[in-house]
PDB file of C-alpha atoms in Angstrom:
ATOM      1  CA  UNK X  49       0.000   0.000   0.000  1.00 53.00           C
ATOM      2  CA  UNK X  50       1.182   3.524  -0.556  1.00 51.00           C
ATOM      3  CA  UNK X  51       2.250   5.042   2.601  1.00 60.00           C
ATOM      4  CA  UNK X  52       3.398   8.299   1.406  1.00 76.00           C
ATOM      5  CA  UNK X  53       0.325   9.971   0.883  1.00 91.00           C
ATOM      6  CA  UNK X  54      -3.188   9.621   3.355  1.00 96.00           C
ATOM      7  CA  UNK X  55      -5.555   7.285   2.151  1.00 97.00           C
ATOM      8  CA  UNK X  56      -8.980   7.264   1.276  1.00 98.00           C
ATOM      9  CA  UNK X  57     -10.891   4.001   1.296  1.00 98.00           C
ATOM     10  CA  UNK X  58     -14.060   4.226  -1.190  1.00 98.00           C
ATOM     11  CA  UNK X  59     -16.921   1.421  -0.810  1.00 97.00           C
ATOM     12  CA  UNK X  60     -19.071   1.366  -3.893  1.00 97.00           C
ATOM     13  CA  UNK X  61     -20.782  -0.945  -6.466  1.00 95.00           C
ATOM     14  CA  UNK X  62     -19.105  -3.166  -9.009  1.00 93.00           C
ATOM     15  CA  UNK X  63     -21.780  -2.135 -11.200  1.00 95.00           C
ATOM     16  CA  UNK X  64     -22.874   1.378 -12.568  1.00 96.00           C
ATOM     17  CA  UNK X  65     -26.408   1.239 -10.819  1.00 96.00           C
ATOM     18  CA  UNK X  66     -29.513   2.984 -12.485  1.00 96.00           C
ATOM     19  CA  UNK X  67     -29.297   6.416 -12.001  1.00 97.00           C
ATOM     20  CA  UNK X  68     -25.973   7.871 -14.455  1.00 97.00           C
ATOM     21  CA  UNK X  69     -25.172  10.445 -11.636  1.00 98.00           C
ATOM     22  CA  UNK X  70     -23.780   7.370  -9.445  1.00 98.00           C
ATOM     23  CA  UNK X  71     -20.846   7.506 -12.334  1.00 98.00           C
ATOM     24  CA  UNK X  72     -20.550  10.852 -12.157  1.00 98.00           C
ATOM     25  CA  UNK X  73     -20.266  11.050  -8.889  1.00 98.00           C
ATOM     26  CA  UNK X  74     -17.444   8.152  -8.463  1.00 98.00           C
ATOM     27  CA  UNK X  75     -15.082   9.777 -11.129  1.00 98.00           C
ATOM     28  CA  UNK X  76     -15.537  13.276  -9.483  1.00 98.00           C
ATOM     29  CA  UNK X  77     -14.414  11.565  -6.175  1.00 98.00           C
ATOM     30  CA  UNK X  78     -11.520   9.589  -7.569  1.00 98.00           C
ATOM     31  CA  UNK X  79     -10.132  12.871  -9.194  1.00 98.00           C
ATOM     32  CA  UNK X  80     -11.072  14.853  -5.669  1.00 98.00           C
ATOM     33  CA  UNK X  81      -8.859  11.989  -4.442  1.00 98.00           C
ATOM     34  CA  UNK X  82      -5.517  12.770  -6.160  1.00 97.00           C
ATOM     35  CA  UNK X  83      -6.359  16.426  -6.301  1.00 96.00           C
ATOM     36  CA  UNK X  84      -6.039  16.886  -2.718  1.00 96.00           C
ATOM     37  CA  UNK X  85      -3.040  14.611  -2.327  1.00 95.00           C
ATOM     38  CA  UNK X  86      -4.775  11.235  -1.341  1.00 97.00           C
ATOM     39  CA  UNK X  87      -3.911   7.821  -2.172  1.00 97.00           C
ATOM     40  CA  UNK X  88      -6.768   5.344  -2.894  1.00 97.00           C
ATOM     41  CA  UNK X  89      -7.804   2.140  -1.637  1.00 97.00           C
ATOM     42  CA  UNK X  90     -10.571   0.418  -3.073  1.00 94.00           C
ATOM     43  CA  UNK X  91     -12.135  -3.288  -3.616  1.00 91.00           C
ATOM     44  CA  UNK X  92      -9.701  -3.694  -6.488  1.00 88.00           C
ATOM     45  CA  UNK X  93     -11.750  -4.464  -9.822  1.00 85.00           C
ATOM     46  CA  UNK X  94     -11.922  -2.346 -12.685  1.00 83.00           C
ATOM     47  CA  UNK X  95     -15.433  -2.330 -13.158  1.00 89.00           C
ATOM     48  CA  UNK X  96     -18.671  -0.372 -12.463  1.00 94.00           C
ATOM     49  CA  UNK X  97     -18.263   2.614  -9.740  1.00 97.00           C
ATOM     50  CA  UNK X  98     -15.104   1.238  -8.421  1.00 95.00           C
ATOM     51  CA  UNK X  99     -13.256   1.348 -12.056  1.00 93.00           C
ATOM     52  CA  UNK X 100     -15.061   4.617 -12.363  1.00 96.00           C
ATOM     53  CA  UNK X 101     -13.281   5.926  -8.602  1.00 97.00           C
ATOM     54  CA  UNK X 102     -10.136   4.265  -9.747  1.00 95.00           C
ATOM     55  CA  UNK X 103     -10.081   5.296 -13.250  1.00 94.00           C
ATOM     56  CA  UNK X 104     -10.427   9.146 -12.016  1.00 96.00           C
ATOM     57  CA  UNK X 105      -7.737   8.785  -9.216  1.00 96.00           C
ATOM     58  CA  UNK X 106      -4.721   7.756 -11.139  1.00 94.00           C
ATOM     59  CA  UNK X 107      -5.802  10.109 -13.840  1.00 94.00           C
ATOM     60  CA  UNK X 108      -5.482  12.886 -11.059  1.00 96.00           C
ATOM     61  CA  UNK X 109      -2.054  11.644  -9.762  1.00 94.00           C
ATOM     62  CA  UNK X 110      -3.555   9.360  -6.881  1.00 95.00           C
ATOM     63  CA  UNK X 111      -1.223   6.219  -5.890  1.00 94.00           C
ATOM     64  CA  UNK X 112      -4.319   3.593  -6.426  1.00 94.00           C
ATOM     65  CA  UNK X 113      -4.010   0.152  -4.466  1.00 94.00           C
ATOM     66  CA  UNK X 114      -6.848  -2.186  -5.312  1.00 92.00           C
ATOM     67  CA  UNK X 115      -7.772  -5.333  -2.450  1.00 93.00           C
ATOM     68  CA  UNK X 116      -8.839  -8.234  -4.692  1.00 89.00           C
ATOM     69  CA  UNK X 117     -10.318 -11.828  -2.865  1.00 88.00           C
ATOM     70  CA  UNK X 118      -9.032 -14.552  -5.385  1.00 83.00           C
ATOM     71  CA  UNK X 119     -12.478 -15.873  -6.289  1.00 83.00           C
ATOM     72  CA  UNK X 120     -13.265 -12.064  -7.951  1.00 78.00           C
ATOM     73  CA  UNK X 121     -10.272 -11.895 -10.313  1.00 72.00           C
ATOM     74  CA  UNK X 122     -12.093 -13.421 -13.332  1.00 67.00           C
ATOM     75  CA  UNK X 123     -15.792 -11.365 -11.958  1.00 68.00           C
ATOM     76  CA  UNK X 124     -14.784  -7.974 -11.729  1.00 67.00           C
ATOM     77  CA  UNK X 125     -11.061  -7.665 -13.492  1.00 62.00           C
ATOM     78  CA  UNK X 126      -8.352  -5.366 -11.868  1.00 63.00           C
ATOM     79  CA  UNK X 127      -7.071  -3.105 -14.652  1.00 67.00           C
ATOM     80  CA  UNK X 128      -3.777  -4.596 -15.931  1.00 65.00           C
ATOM     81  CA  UNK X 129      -0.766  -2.967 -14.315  1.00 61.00           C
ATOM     82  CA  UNK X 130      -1.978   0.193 -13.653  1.00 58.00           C
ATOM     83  CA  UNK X 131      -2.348  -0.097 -10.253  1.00 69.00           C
ATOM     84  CA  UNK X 132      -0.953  -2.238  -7.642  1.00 88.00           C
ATOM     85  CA  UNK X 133      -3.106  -4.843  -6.963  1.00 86.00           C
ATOM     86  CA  UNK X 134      -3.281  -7.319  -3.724  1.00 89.00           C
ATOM     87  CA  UNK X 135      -5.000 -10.214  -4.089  1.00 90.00           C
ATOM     88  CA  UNK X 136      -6.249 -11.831  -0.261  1.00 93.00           C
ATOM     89  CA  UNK X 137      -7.546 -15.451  -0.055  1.00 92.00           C
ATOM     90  CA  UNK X 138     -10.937 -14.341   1.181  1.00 91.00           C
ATOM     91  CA  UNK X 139     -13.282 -11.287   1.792  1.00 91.00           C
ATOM     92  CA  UNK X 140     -12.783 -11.328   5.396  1.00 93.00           C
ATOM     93  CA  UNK X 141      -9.263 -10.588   4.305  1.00 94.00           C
ATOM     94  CA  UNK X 142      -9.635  -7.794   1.828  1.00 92.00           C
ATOM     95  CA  UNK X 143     -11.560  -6.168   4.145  1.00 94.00           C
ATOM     96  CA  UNK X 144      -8.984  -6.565   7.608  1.00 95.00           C
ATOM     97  CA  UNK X 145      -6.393  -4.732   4.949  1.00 95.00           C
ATOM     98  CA  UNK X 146      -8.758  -2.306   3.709  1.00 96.00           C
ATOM     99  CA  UNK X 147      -9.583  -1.168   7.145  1.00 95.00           C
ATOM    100  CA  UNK X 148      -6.244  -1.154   9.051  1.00 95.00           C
ATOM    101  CA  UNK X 149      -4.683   1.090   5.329  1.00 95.00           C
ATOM    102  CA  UNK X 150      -7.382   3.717   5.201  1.00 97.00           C
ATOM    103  CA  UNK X 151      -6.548   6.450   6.905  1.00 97.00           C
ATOM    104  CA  UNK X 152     -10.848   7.276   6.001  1.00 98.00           C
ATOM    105  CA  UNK X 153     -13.629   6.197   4.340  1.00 98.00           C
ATOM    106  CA  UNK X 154     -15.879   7.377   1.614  1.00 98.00           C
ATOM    107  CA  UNK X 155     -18.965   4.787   0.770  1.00 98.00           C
ATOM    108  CA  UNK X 156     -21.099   5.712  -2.581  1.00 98.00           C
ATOM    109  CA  UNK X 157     -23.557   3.555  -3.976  1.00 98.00           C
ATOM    110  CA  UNK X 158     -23.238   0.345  -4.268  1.00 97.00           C
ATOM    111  CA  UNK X 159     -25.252  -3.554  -2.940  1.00 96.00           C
ATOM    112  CA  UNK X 160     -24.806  -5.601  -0.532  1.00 96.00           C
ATOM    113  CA  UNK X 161     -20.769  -5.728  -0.262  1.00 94.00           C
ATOM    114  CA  UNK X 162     -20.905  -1.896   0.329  1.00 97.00           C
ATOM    115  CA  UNK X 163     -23.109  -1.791   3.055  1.00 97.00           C
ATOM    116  CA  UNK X 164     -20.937  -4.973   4.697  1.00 96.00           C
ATOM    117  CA  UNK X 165     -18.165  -2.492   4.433  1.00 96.00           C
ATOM    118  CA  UNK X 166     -19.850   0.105   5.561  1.00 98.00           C
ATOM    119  CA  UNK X 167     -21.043  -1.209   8.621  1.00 97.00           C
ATOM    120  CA  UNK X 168     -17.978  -2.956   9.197  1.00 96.00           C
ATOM    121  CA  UNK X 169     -15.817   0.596   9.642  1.00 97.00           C
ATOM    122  CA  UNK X 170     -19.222   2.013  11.297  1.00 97.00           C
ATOM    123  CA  UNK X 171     -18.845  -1.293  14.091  1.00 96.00           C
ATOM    124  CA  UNK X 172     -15.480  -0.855  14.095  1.00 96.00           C
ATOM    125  CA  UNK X 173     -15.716   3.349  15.561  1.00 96.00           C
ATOM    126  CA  UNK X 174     -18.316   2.171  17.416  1.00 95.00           C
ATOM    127  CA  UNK X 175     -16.450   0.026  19.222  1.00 94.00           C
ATOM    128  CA  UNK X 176     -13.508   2.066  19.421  1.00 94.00           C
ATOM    129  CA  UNK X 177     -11.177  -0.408  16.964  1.00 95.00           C
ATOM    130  CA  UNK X 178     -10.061   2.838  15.670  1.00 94.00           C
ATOM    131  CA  UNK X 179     -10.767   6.438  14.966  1.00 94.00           C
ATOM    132  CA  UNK X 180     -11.307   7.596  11.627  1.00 97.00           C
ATOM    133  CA  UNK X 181     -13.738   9.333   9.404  1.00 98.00           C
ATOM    134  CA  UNK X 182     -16.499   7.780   7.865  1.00 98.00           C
ATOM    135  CA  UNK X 183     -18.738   9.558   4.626  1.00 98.00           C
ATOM    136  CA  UNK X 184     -21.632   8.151   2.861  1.00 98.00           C
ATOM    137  CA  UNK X 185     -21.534  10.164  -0.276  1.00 98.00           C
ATOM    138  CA  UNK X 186     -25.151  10.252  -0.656  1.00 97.00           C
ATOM    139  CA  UNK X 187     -26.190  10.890  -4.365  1.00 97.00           C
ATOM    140  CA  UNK X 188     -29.555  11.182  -5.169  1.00 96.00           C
ATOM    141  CA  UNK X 189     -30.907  10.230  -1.607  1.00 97.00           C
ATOM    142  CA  UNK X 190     -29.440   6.867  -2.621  1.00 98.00           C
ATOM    143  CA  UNK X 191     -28.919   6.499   1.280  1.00 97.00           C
ATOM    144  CA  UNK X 192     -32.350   7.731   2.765  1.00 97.00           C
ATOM    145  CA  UNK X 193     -33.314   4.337   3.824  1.00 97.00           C
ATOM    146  CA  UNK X 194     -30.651   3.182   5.346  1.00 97.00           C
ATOM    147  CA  UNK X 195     -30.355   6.724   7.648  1.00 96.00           C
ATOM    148  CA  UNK X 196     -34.180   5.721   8.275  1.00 96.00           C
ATOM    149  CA  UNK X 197     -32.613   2.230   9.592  1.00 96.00           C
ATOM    150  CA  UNK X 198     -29.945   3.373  11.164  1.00 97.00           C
ATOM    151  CA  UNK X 199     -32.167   5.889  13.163  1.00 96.00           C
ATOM    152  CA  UNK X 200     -34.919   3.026  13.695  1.00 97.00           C
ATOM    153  CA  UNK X 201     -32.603   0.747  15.332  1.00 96.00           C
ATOM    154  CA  UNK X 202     -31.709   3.590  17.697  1.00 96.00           C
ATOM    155  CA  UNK X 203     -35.258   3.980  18.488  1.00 96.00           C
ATOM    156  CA  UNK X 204     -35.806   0.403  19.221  1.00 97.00           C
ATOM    157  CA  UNK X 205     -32.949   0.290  21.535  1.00 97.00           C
ATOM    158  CA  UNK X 206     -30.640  -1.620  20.036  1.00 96.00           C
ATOM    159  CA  UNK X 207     -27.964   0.857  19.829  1.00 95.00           C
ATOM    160  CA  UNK X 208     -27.225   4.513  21.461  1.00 93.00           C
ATOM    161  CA  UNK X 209     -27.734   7.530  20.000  1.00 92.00           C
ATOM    162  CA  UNK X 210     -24.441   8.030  19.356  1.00 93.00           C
ATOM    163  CA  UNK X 211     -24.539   5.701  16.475  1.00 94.00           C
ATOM    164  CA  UNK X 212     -26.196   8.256  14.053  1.00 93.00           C
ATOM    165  CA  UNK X 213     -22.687   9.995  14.988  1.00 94.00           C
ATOM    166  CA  UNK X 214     -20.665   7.329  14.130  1.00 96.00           C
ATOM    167  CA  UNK X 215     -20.475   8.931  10.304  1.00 97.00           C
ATOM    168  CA  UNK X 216     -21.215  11.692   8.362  1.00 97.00           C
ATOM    169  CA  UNK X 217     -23.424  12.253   5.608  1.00 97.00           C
ATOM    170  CA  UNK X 218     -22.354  14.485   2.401  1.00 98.00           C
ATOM    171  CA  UNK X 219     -24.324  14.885  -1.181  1.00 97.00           C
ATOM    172  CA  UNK X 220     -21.483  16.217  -3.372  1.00 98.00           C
ATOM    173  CA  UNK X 221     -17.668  14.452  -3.972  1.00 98.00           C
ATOM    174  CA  UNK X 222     -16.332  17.856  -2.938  1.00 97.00           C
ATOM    175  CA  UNK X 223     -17.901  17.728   0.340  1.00 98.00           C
ATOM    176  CA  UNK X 224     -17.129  14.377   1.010  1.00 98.00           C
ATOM    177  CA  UNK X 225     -13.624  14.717   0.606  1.00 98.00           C
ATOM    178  CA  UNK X 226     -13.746  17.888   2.422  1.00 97.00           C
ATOM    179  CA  UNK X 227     -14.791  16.158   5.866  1.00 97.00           C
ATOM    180  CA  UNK X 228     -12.232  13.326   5.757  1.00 97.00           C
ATOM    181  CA  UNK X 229      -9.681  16.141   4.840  1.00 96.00           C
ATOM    182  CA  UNK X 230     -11.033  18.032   7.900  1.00 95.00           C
ATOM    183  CA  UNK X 231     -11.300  15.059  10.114  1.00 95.00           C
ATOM    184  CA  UNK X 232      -7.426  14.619   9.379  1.00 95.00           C
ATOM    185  CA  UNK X 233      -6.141  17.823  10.319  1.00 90.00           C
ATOM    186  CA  UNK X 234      -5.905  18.910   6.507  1.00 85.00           C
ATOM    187  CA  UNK X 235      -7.130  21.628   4.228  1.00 75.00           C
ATOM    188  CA  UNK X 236      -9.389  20.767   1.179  1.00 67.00           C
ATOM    189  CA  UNK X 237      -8.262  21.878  -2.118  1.00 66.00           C
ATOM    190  CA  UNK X 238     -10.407  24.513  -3.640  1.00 61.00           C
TER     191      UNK X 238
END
């Protein structure tokens, strides 16, 4: 991983989604990335939102590092030397390295493997594993219902209050990367 520059880890989708702003968003993120001196960590294949993040990064001067499980190589491609790749035997693995190389986290839309990551990191500050910043980049409302969940479960009593804390919420790329910058004692590029 590259240790030279802070890194940003970005959950997203494998696939573009419906709505063509999801795109737009990722490759305004992955080029907010390098802009403001960033490195990026991401699930590794070149395909749907995360090629899109990835793409956008390198393009922007980014050092990209992609976390591949070996039973994804042939389902969602890394992009062929472009980026340094690691390949883990299993999920559980890709994500341990994801989360102890981020230095934050940006999640965008994506299925089911985004919200595991997601609520991974957000178990993870909850339980004070670690301290570190935590963005749903929230395009479209894409992540109304699952505030609405987050908030119901805190209603029901089966976590504190402080849980709707444990992240932040942004609806552009440039705010987004503005918070993690903030959260780590950095200015945001204009």
């Amino acid at each position: 991983m590259d240790d030279s520059k802070p890194a940003i880890c970005v959950f997203c989708g494998s696939s573009h989604g419906a709505d063509a702003r999801y795109a737009e968003a990722a490759r305004s993120l992955g080029r907010l990335i390098g802009e403001n001196g960033f490195s990026l960590i991401f699930g590794g294949g070149y395909v749907g939102l995360m090629g899109e993040v990835a793409h956008a990064a390198r393009m922007a001067g980014a050092g990209v590092t992609g976390v591949l499980p070996e039973f994804l190589r042939h389902i969602e491609p890394p992009a062929e030397g472009e980026e340094k790749i690691v390949i883990t035997p299993d999920l559980f693995e890709r994500k341990k390295l994801m989360l102890r190389a981020a230095d934050g986290f940006i999640a965008l839309p994506g299925g089911l493997g985004t919200l595991d990551e997601f609520f991974e990191v957000m178990t993870s500050i909850q339980l004070d594993v670690f301290r570190k910043p935590l963005v749903l980049l929230d395009v479209g409302g894409y992540f109304d219902a699952l505030e609405s969940l987050i908030a119901h479960i805190v209603r029901q009593g089966f976590a504190g209050s402080r849980a709707t804390e444990l992240f932040r919420r942004a609806e552009t790329p440039d705010e987004a990367v503005a918070i993690v910058s903030r959260a780590l004692g950095r200015a945001p590029q204009p």
